[in-house]
Tab-separated table of C-alpha atoms in Angstrom:
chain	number	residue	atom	x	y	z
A	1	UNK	CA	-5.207	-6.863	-12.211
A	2	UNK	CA	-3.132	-6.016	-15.552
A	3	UNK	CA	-1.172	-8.788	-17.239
A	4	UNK	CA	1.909	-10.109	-15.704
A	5	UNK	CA	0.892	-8.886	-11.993
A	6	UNK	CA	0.379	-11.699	-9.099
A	7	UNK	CA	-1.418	-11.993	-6.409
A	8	UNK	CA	-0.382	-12.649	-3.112
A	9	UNK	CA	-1.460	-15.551	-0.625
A	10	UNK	CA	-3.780	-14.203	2.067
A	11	UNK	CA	-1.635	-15.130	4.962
A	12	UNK	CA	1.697	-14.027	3.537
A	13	UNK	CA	0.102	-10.404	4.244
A	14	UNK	CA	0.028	-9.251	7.878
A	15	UNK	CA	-2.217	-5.645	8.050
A	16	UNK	CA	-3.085	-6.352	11.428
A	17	UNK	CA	-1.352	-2.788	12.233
A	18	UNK	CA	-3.698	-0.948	9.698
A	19	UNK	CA	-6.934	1.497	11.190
A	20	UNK	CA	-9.408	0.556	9.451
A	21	UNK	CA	-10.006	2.691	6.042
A	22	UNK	CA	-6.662	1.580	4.861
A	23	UNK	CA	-5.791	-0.064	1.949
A	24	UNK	CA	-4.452	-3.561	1.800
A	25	UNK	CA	-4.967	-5.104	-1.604
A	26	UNK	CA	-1.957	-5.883	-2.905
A	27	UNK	CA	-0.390	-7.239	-5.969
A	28	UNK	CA	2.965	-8.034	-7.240
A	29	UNK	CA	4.585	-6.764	-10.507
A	30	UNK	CA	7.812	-7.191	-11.869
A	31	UNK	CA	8.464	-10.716	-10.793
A	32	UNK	CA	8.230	-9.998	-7.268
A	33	UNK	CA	10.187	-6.996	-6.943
A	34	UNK	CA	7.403	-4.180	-6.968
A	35	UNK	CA	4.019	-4.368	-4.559
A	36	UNK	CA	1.564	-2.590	-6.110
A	37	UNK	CA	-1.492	-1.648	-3.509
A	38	UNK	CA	-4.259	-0.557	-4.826
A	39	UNK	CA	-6.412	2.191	-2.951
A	40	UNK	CA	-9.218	4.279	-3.623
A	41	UNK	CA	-8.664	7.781	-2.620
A	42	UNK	CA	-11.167	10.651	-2.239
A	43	UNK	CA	-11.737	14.461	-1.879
A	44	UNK	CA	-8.679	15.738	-0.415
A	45	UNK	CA	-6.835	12.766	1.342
A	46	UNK	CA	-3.706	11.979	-0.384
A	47	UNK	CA	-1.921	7.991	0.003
A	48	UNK	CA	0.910	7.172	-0.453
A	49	UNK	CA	3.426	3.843	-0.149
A	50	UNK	CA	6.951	3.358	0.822
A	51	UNK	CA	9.719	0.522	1.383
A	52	UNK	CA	10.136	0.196	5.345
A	53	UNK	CA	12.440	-2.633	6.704
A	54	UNK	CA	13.270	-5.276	4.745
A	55	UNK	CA	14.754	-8.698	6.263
A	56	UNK	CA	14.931	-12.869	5.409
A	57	UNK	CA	11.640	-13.281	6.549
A	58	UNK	CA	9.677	-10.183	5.979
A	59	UNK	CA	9.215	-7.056	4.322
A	60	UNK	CA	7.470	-3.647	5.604
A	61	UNK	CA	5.686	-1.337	3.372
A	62	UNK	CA	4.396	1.969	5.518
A	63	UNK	CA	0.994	3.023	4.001
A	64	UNK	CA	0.625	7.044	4.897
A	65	UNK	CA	-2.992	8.909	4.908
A	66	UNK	CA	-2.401	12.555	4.595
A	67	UNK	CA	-5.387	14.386	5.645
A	68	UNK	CA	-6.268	18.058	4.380
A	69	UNK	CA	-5.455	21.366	6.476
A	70	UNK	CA	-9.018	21.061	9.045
A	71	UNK	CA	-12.258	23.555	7.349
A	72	UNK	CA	-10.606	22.815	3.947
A	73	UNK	CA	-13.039	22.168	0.861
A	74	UNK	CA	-12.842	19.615	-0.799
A	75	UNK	CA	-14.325	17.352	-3.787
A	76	UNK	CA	-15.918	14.150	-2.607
A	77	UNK	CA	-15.058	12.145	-5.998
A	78	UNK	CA	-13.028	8.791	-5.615
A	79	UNK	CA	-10.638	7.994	-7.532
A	80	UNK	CA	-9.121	4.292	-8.094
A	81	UNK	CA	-5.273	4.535	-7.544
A	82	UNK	CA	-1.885	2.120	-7.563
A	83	UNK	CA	0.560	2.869	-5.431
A	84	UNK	CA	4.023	0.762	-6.326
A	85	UNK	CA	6.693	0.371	-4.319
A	86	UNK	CA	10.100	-1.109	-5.176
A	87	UNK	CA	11.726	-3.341	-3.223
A	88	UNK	CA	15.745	-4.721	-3.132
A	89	UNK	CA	14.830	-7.918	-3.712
A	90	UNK	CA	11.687	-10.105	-4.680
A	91	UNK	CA	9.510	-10.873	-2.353
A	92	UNK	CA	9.576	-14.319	-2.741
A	93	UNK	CA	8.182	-16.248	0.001
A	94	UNK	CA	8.603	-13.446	2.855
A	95	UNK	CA	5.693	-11.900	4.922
A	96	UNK	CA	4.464	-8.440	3.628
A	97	UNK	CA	3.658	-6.088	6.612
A	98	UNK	CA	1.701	-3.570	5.772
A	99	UNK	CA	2.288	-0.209	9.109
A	100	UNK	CA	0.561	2.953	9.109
A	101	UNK	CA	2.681	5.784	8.271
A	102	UNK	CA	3.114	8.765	10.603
């Protein structure tokens, strides 16, 4: 985890609504106001993170998987990635609900 980044309490992150395969370690830069999720993605697959609803009580990150064209090659290295995403206020003490992306 680099300097200044916190983690999170286990049950103030719901991924209940992740398939399995999806990434849901999370962090917290930027005194609250970025979640960083850290991922590992390989050969083609590309991940990425973005700010969904944000209320009082909770804020949604959706967590997209974009899969390569079908009979495409591709290189089966992994590679260790952070995916931040900003949000319009810190997260303080709100849940963090982590949705699949479309």
């Amino acid at each position: 985890m680099p300097p200044g980044d916190t983690s999170l309490a286990p049950e103030q992150i719901n991924a209940s609504a992740l398939p399995a395969g999806y990434p849901h370690d999370v962090t917290l830069a930027e005194g609250g106001t970025v979640v960083v999720i850290q991922a590992e993605e390989g050969g083609c697959d590309k991940i990425s993170a973005k700010a969904g609803e944000q209320t009082a009580t909770q804020v949604v990150v959706v967590v997209t998987i974009t899969k390569p064209p079908h009979g495409q090659m591709c290189p089966m290295h992994v590679r260790e990635i952070s995916l931040p995403v900003r949000l319009a206020a810190p997260l303080g003490g709100r849940e963090l609900v982590l949705k699949p992306g479309p």
